[in-house]
mmCIF file of C-alpha atoms and ligand atoms in Angstrom:
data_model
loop_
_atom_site.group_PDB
_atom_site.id
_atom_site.type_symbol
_atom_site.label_atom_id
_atom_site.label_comp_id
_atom_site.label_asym_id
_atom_site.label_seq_id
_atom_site.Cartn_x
_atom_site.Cartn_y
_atom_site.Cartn_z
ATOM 1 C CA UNK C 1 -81.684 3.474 158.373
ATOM 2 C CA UNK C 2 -81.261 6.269 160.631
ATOM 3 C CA UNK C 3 -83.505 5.554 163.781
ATOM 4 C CA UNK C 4 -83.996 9.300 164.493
ATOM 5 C CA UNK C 5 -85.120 9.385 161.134
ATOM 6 C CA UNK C 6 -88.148 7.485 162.360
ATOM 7 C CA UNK C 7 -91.138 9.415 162.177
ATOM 8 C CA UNK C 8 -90.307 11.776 159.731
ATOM 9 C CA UNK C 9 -92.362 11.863 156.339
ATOM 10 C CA UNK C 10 -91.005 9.824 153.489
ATOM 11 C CA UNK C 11 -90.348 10.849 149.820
ATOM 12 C CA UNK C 12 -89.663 8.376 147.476
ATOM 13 C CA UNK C 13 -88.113 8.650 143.337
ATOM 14 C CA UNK C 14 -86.431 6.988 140.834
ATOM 15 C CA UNK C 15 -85.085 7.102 137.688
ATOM 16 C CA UNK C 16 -84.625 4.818 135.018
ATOM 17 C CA UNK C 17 -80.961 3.640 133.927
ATOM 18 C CA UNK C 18 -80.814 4.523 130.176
ATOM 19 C CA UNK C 19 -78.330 7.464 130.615
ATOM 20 C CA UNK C 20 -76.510 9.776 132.557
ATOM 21 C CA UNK C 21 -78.345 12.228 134.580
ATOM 22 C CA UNK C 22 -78.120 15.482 133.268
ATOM 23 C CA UNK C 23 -78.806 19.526 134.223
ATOM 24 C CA UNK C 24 -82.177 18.806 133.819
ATOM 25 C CA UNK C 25 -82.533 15.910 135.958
ATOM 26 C CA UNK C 26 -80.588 18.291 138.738
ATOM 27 C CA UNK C 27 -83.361 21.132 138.210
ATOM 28 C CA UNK C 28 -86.234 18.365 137.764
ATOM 29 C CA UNK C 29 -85.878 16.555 140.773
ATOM 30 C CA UNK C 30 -82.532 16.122 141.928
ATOM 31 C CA UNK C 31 -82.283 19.710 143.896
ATOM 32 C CA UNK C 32 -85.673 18.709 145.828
ATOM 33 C CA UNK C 33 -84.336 15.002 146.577
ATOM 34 C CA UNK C 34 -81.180 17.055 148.181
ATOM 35 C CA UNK C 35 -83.380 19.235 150.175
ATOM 36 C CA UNK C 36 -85.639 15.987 150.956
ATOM 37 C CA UNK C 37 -83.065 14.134 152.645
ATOM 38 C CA UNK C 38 -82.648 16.233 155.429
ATOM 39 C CA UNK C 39 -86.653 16.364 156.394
ATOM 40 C CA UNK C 40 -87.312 12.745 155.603
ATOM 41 C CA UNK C 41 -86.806 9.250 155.128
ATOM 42 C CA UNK C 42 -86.335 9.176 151.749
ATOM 43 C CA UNK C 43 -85.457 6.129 149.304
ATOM 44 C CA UNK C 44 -84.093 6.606 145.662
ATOM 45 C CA UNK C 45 -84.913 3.736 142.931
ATOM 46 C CA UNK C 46 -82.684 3.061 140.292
ATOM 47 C CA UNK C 47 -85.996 2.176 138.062
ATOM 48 C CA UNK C 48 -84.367 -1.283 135.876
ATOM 49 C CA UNK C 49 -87.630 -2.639 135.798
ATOM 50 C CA UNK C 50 -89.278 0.475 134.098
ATOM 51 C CA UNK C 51 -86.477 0.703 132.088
ATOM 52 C CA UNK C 52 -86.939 -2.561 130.722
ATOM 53 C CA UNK C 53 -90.482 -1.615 129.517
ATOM 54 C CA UNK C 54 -88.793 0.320 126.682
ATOM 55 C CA UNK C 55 -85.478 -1.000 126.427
ATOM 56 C CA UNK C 56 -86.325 -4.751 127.063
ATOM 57 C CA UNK C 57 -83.785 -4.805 123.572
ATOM 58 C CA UNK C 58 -80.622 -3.889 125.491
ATOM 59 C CA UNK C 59 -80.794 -4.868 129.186
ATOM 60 C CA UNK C 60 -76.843 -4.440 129.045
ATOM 61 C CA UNK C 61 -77.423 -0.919 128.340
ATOM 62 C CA UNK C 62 -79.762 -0.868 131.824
ATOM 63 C CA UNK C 63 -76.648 -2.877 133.784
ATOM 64 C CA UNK C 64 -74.181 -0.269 132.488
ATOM 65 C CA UNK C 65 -75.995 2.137 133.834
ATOM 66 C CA UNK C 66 -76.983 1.760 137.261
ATOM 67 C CA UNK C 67 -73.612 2.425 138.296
ATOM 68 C CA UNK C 68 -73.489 5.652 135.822
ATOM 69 C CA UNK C 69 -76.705 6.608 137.860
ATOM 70 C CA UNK C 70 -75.659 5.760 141.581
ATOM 71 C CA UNK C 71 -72.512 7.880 140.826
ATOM 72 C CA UNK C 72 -74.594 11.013 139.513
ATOM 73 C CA UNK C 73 -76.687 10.740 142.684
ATOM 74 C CA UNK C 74 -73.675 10.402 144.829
ATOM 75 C CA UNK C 75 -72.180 13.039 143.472
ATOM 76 C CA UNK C 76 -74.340 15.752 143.805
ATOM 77 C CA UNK C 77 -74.275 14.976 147.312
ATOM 78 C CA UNK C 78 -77.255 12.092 147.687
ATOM 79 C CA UNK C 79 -75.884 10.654 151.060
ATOM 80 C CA UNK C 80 -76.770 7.096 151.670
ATOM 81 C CA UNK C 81 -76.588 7.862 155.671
ATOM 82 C CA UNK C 82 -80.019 9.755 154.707
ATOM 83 C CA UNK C 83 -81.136 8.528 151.522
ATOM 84 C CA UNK C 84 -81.973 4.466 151.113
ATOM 85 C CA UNK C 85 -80.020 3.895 147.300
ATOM 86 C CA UNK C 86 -82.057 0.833 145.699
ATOM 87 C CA UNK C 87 -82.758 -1.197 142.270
ATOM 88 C CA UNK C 88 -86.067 -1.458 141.705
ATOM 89 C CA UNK C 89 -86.259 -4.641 139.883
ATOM 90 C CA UNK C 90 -84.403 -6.589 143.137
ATOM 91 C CA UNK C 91 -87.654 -5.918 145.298
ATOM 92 C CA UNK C 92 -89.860 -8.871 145.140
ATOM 93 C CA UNK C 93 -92.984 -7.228 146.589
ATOM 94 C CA UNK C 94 -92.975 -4.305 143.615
ATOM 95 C CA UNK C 95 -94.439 -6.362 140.805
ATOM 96 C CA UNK C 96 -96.913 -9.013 142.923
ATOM 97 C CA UNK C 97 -98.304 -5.085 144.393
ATOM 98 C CA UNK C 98 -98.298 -4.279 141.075
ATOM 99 C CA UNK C 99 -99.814 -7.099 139.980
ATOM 100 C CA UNK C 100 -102.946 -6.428 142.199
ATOM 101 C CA UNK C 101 -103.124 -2.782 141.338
ATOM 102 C CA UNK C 102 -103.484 -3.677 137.757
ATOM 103 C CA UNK C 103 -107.126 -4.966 138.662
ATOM 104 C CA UNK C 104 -108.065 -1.296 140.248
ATOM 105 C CA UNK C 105 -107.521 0.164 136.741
ATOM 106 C CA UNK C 106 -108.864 0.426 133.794
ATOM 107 C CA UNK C 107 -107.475 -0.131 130.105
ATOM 108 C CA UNK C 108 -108.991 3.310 129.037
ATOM 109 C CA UNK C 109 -107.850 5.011 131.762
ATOM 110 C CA UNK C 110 -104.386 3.601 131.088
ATOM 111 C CA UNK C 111 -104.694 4.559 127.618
ATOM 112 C CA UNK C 112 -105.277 8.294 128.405
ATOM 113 C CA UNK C 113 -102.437 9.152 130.988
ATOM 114 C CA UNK C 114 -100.854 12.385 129.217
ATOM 115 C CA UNK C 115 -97.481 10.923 129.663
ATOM 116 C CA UNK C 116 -97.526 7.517 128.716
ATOM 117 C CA UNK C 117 -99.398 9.080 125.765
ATOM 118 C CA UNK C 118 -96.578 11.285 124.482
ATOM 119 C CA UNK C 119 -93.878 8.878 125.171
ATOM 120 C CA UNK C 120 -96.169 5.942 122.852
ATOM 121 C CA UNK C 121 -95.816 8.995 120.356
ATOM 122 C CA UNK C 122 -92.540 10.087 120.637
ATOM 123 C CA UNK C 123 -91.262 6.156 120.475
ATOM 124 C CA UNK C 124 -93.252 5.620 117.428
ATOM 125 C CA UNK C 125 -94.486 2.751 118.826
ATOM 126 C CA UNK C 126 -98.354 3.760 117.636
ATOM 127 C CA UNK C 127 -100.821 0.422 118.859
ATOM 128 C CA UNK C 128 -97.199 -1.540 118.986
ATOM 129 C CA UNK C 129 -96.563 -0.684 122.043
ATOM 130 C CA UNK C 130 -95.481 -3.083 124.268
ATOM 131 C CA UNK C 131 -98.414 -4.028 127.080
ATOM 132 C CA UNK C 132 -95.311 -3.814 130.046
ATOM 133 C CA UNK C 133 -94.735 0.047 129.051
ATOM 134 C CA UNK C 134 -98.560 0.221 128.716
ATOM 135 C CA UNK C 135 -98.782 -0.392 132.156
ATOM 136 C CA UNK C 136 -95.897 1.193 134.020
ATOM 137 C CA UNK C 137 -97.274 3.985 135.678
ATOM 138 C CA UNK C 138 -99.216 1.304 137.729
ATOM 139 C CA UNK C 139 -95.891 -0.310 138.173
ATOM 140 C CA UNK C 140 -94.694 3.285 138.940
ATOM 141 C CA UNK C 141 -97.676 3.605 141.854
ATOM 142 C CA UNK C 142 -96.608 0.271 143.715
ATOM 143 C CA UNK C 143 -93.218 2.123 143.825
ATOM 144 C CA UNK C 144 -94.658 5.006 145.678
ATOM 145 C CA UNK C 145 -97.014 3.147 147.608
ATOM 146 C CA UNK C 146 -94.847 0.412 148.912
ATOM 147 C CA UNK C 147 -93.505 2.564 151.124
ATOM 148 C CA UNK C 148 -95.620 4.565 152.050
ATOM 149 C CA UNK C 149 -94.472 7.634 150.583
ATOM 150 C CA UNK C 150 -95.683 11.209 151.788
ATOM 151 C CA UNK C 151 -93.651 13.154 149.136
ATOM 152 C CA UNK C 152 -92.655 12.145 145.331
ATOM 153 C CA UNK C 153 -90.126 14.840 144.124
ATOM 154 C CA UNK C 154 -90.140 14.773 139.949
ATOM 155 C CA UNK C 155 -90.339 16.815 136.998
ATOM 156 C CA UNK C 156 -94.086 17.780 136.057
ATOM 157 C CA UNK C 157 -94.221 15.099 133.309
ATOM 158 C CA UNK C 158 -94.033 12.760 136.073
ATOM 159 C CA UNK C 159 -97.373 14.239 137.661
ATOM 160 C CA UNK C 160 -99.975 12.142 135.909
ATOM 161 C CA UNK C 161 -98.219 9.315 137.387
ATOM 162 C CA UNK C 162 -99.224 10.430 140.908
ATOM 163 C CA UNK C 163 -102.453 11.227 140.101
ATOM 164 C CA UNK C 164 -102.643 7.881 138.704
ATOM 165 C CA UNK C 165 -100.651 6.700 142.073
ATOM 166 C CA UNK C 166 -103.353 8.342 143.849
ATOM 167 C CA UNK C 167 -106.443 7.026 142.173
ATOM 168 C CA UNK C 168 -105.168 3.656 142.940
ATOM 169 C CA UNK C 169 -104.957 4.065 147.073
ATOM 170 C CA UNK C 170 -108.393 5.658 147.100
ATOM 171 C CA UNK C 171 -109.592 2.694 145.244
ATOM 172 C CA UNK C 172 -107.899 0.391 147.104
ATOM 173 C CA UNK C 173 -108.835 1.758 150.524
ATOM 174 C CA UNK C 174 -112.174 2.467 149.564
ATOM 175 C CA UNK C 175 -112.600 -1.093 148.144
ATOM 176 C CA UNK C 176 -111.034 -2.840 151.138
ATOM 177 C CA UNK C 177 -112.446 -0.489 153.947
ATOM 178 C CA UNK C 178 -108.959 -0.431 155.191
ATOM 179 C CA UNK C 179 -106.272 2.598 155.547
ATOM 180 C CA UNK C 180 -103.517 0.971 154.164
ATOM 181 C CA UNK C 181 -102.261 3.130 151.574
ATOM 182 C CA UNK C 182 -101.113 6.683 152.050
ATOM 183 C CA UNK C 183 -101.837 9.464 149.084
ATOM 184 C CA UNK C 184 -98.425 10.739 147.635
ATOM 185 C CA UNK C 185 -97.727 14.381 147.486
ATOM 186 C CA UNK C 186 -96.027 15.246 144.277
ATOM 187 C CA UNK C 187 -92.904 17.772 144.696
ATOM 188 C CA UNK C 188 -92.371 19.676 141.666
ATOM 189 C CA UNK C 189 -89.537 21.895 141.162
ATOM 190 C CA UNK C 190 -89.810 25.479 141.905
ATOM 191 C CA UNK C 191 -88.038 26.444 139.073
ATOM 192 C CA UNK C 192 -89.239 26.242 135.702
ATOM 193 C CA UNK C 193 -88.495 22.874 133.340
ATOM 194 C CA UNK C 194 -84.880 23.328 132.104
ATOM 195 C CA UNK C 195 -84.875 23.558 128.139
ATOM 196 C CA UNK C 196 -82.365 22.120 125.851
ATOM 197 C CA UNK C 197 -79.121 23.638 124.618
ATOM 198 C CA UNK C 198 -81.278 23.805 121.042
ATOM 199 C CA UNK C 199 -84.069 25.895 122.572
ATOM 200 C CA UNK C 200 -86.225 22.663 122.811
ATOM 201 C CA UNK C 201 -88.741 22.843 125.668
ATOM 202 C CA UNK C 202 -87.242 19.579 127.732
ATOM 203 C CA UNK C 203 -83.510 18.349 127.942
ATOM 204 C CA UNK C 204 -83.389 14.838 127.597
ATOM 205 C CA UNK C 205 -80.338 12.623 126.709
ATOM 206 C CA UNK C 206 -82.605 11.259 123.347
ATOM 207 C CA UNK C 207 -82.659 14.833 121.882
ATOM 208 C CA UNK C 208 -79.015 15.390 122.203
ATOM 209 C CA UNK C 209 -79.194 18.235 124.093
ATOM 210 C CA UNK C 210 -78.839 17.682 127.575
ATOM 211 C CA UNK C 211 -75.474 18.930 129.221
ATOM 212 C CA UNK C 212 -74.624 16.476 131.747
ATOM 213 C CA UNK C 213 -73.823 16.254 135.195
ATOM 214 C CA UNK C 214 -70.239 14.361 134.167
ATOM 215 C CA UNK C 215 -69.669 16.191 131.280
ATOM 216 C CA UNK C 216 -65.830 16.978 130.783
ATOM 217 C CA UNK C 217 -65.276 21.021 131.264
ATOM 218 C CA UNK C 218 -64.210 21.257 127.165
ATOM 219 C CA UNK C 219 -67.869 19.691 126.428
ATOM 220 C CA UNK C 220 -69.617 22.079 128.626
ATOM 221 C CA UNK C 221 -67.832 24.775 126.764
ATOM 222 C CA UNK C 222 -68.044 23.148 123.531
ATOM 223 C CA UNK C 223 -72.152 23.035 124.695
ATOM 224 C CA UNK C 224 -72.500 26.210 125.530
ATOM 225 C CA UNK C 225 -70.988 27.635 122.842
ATOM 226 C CA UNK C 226 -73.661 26.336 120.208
ATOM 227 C CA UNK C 227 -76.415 26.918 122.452
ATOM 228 C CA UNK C 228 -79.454 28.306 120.775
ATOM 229 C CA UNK C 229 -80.019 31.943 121.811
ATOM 230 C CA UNK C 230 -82.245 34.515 120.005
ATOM 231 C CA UNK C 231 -82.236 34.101 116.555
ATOM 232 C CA UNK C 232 -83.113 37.366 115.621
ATOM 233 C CA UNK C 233 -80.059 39.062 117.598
ATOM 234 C CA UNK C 234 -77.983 39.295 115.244
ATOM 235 C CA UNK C 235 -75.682 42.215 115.860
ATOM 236 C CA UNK C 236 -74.187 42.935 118.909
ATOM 237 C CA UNK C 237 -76.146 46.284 119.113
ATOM 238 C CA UNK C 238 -79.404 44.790 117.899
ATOM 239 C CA UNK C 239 -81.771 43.868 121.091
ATOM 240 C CA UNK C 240 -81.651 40.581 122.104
ATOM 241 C CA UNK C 241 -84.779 38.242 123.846
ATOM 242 C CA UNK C 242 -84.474 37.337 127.217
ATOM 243 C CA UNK C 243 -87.717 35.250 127.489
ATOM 244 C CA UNK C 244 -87.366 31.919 125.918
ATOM 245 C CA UNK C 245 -83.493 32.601 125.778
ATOM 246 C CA UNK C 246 -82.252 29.256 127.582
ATOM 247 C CA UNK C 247 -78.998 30.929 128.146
ATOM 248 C CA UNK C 248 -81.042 32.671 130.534
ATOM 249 C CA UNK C 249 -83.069 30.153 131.670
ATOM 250 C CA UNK C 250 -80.096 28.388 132.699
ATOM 251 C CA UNK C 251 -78.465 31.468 134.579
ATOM 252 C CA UNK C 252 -80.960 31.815 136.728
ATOM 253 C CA UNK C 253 -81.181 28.462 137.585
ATOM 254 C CA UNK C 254 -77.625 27.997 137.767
ATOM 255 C CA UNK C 255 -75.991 31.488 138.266
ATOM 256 C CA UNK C 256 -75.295 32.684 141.606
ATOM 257 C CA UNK C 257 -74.945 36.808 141.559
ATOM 258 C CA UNK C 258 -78.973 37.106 140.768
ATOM 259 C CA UNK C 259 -78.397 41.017 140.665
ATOM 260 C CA UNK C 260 -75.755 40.911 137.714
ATOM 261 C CA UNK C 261 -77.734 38.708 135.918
ATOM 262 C CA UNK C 262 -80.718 41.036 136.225
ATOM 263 C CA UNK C 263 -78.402 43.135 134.540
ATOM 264 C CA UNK C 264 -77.510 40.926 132.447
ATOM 265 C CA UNK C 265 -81.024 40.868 131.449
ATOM 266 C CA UNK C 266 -81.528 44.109 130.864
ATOM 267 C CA UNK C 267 -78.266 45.216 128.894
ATOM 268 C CA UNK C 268 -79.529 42.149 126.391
ATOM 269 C CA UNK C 269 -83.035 43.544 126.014
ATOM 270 C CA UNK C 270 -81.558 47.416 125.658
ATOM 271 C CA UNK C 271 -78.942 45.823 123.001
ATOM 272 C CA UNK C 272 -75.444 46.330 123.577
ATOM 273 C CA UNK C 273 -74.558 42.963 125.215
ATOM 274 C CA UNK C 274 -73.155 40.122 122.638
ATOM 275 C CA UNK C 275 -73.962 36.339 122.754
ATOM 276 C CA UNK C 276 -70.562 35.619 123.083
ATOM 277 C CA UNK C 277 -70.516 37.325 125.858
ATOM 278 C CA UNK C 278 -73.402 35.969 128.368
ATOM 279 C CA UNK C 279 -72.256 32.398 126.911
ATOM 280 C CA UNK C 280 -68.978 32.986 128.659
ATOM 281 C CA UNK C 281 -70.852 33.730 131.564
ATOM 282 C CA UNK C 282 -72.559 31.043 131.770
ATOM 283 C CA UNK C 283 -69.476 29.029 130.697
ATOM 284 C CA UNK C 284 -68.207 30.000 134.129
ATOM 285 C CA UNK C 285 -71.097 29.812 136.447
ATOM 286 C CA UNK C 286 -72.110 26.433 134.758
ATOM 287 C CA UNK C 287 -68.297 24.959 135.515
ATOM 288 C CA UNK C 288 -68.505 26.594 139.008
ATOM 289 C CA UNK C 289 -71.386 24.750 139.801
ATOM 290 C CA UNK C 290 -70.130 21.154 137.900
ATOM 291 C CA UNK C 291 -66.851 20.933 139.363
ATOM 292 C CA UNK C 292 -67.410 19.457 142.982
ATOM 293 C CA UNK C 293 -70.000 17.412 141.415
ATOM 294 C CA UNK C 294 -67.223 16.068 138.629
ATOM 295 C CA UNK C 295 -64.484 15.436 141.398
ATOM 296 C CA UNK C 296 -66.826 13.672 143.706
ATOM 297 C CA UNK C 297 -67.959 11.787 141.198
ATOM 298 C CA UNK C 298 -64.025 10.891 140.354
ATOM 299 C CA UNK C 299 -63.581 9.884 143.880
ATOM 300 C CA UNK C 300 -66.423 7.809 143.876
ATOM 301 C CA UNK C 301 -66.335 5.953 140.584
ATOM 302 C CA UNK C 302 -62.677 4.867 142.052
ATOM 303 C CA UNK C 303 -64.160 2.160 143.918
ATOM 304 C CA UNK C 304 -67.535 0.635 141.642
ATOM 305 C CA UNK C 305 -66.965 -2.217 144.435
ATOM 306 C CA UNK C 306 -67.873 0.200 146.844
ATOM 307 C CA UNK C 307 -70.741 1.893 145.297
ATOM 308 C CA UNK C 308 -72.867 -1.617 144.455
ATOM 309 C CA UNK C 309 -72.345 -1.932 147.991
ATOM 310 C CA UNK C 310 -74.106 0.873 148.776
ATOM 311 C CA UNK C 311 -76.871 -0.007 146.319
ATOM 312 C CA UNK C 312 -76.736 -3.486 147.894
ATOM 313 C CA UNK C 313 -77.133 -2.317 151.268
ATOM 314 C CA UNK C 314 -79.826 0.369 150.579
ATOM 315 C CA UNK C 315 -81.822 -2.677 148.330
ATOM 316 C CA UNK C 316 -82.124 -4.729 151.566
ATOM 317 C CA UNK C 317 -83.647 -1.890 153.629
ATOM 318 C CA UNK C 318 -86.199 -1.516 150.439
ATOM 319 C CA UNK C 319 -86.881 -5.163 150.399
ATOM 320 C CA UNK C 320 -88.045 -4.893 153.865
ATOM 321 C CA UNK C 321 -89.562 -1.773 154.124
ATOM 322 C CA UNK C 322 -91.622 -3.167 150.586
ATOM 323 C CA UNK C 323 -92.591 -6.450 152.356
ATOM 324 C CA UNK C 324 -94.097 -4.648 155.323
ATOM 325 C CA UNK C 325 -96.948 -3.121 153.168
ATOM 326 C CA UNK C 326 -96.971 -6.035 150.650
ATOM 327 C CA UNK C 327 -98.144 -7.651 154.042
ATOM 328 C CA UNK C 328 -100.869 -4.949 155.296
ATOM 329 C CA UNK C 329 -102.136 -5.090 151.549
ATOM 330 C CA UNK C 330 -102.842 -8.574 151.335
ATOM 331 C CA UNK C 331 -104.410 -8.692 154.962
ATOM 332 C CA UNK C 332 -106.472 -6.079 154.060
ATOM 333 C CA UNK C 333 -107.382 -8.002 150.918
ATOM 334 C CA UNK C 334 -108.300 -11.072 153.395
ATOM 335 C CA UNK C 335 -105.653 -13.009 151.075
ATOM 336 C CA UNK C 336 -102.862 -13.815 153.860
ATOM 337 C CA UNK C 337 -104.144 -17.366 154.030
ATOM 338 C CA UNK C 338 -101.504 -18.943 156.110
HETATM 339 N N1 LIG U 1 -90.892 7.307 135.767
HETATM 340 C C1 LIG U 1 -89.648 7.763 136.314
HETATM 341 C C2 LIG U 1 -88.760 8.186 135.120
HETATM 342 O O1 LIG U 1 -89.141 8.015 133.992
HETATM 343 C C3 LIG U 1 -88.907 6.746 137.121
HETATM 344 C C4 LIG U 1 -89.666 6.176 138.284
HETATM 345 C C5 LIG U 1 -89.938 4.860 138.497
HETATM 346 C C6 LIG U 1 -90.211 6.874 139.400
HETATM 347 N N2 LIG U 1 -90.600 4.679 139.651
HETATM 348 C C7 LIG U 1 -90.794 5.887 140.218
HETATM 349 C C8 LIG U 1 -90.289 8.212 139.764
HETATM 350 C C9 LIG U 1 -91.461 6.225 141.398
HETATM 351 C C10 LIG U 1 -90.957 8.541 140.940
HETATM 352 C C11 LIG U 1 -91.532 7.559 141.739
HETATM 353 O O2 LIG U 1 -87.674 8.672 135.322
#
């Protein structure tokens, strides 16, 4: 770890292996983490364990991905001089802090965070669910807390999981008169939640509509081309929808010249400007922005070797850093016995 680096604030995310990052992942969370790393100490999880709560079917699936992941955050320019790359699940002191948050909880409060909520609905897994996905987002709080984290950059479906984070360090430093645990900050992203190329309010790799960070230049095209744009524009000359347009939505949070896509903007809504047309646009500015992030992550998925060394290195720092406050917590608890 950088030394200088020392009393800076610290941010801490993750994400969990199942796929490759994506656009949405770069607008969710990614951008901040990049901005992040230059005002703090910040450590990135590669979340296996949470993975495993709804994928404990396919833990080869998990493996494969870790490296898929560490080369997406490489890529976009995560720098392991500033950020501390770990796996979650190699951190000993994550599940026994887990273990004792579990106690400062309760099963109906569990039961009611929003996001845990949808997922159980969107899995289908109705009162199947499986009692180690029931209880991630306490999992997900000894994350943040373990070390000590000021700032938690995520997408806004992540935010019940800090105020869950939150309600656990109050408890526990209310309970155990001690100022142990620091509140998190979430970061959310200034711009707006990237939609999917169907017009579906969140990209995600299970809708199928998520362009992603490695995608080929021919899929990006082959993407944007069947993007969902205003259904009702059907003629060139007919006036199109700008709002809710996500060819839009993605210009401005991927285009660069904000004044031609203003006009843009405005020749769609007059009528006059073709689909075709701002899809080639975007086409461009979307390939623009892709490319370094493609060729870097070329370069770097040369040498896998390389890369778990990095995430090898980066898991030591975390095991220490973790062990620290998994120490402080258990004093505070009066349960160091030796
Ligand atoms: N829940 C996050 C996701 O689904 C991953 C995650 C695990 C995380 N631990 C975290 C995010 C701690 C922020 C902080 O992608």
């Amino acid at each position: 770890m950088n030394p200088q680096k020392k009393n800076l604030p610290i941010a801490l995310t993750g994400d969990r292996p199942t796929g490759k990052l994506h656009l949405g992942h770069y607008v969710g969370s990614l951008a901040a983490r990049l901005r992040l790393q230059e005002e703090c100490k910040q450590f990135v999880m590669i979340a296996d364990a949470q993975a495993l709560t709804d994928h404990a079917h396919e833990p080869q699936l998990i493996r494969a991905h870790i490296l898929e992941v560490a080369l997406d955050y490489l890529a976009v320019g995560l720098d392991p001089g500033k950020t501390t790359l770990f796996i979650q699940s190699l951190v000993p002191a994550l599940p026994e802090l887990t273990q004792y948050f579990l106690n400062l909880v309760t099963w109906n409060r569990l039961k009611h965070n929003p996001t845990v909520k949808l997922e159980i609905q969107q899995k289908g897994y109705g009162e199947e669910v499986p009692a180690g996905f029931m209880v991630y987002p306490i999992s997900q709080a000894a994350d943040i807390v373990a070390f000590k984290a000021d700032f938690v950059p995520v997408g806004d479906d992540q935010l019940p999981m800090i105020e869950q984070t939150v309600e656990v360090v109050r408890k526990f430093n209310r309970l155990y008169q001690k100022d142990v645990l620091v509140e998190p900050k979430a970061i959310s992203s200034a711009q707006a939640r990237l939609p999917g190329i169907d017009g579906k309010a969140k990209m995600s790799k299970s809708l199928q509509n998520a362009i992603f960070l490695s995608d080929e230049p021919d899929v990006v095209r082959q993407k944007v081309q069947r993007m969902y744009t205003d259904p009702n524009h059907l003629r060139v000359e007919d006036p199109g929808k700008v709002e809710g347009n996500p060819v839009f939505t993605y210009l401005d949070a991927f285009g660069k010249d904000k004044e031609k896509i203003a006009e843009l903007k405005a020749h769609y809504g007059r009528g006059g400007l073709g689909d075709v047309a701002i899809k080639k646009y975007l086409m461009e500015e979307l390939l623009e922005f892709l490319e370094p992030i493609r060729k870097a992550r070329q370069e770097f998925a040369k040498d896998p070797g390389g890369v778990m060394q990095i995430l090898r290195k980066g898991t030591e720092v975390a095991i220490e850093a973790a062990a620290c406050t998994l120490r402080e917590v258990r004093e505070a608890m009066g349960t160091n016995y030796f």
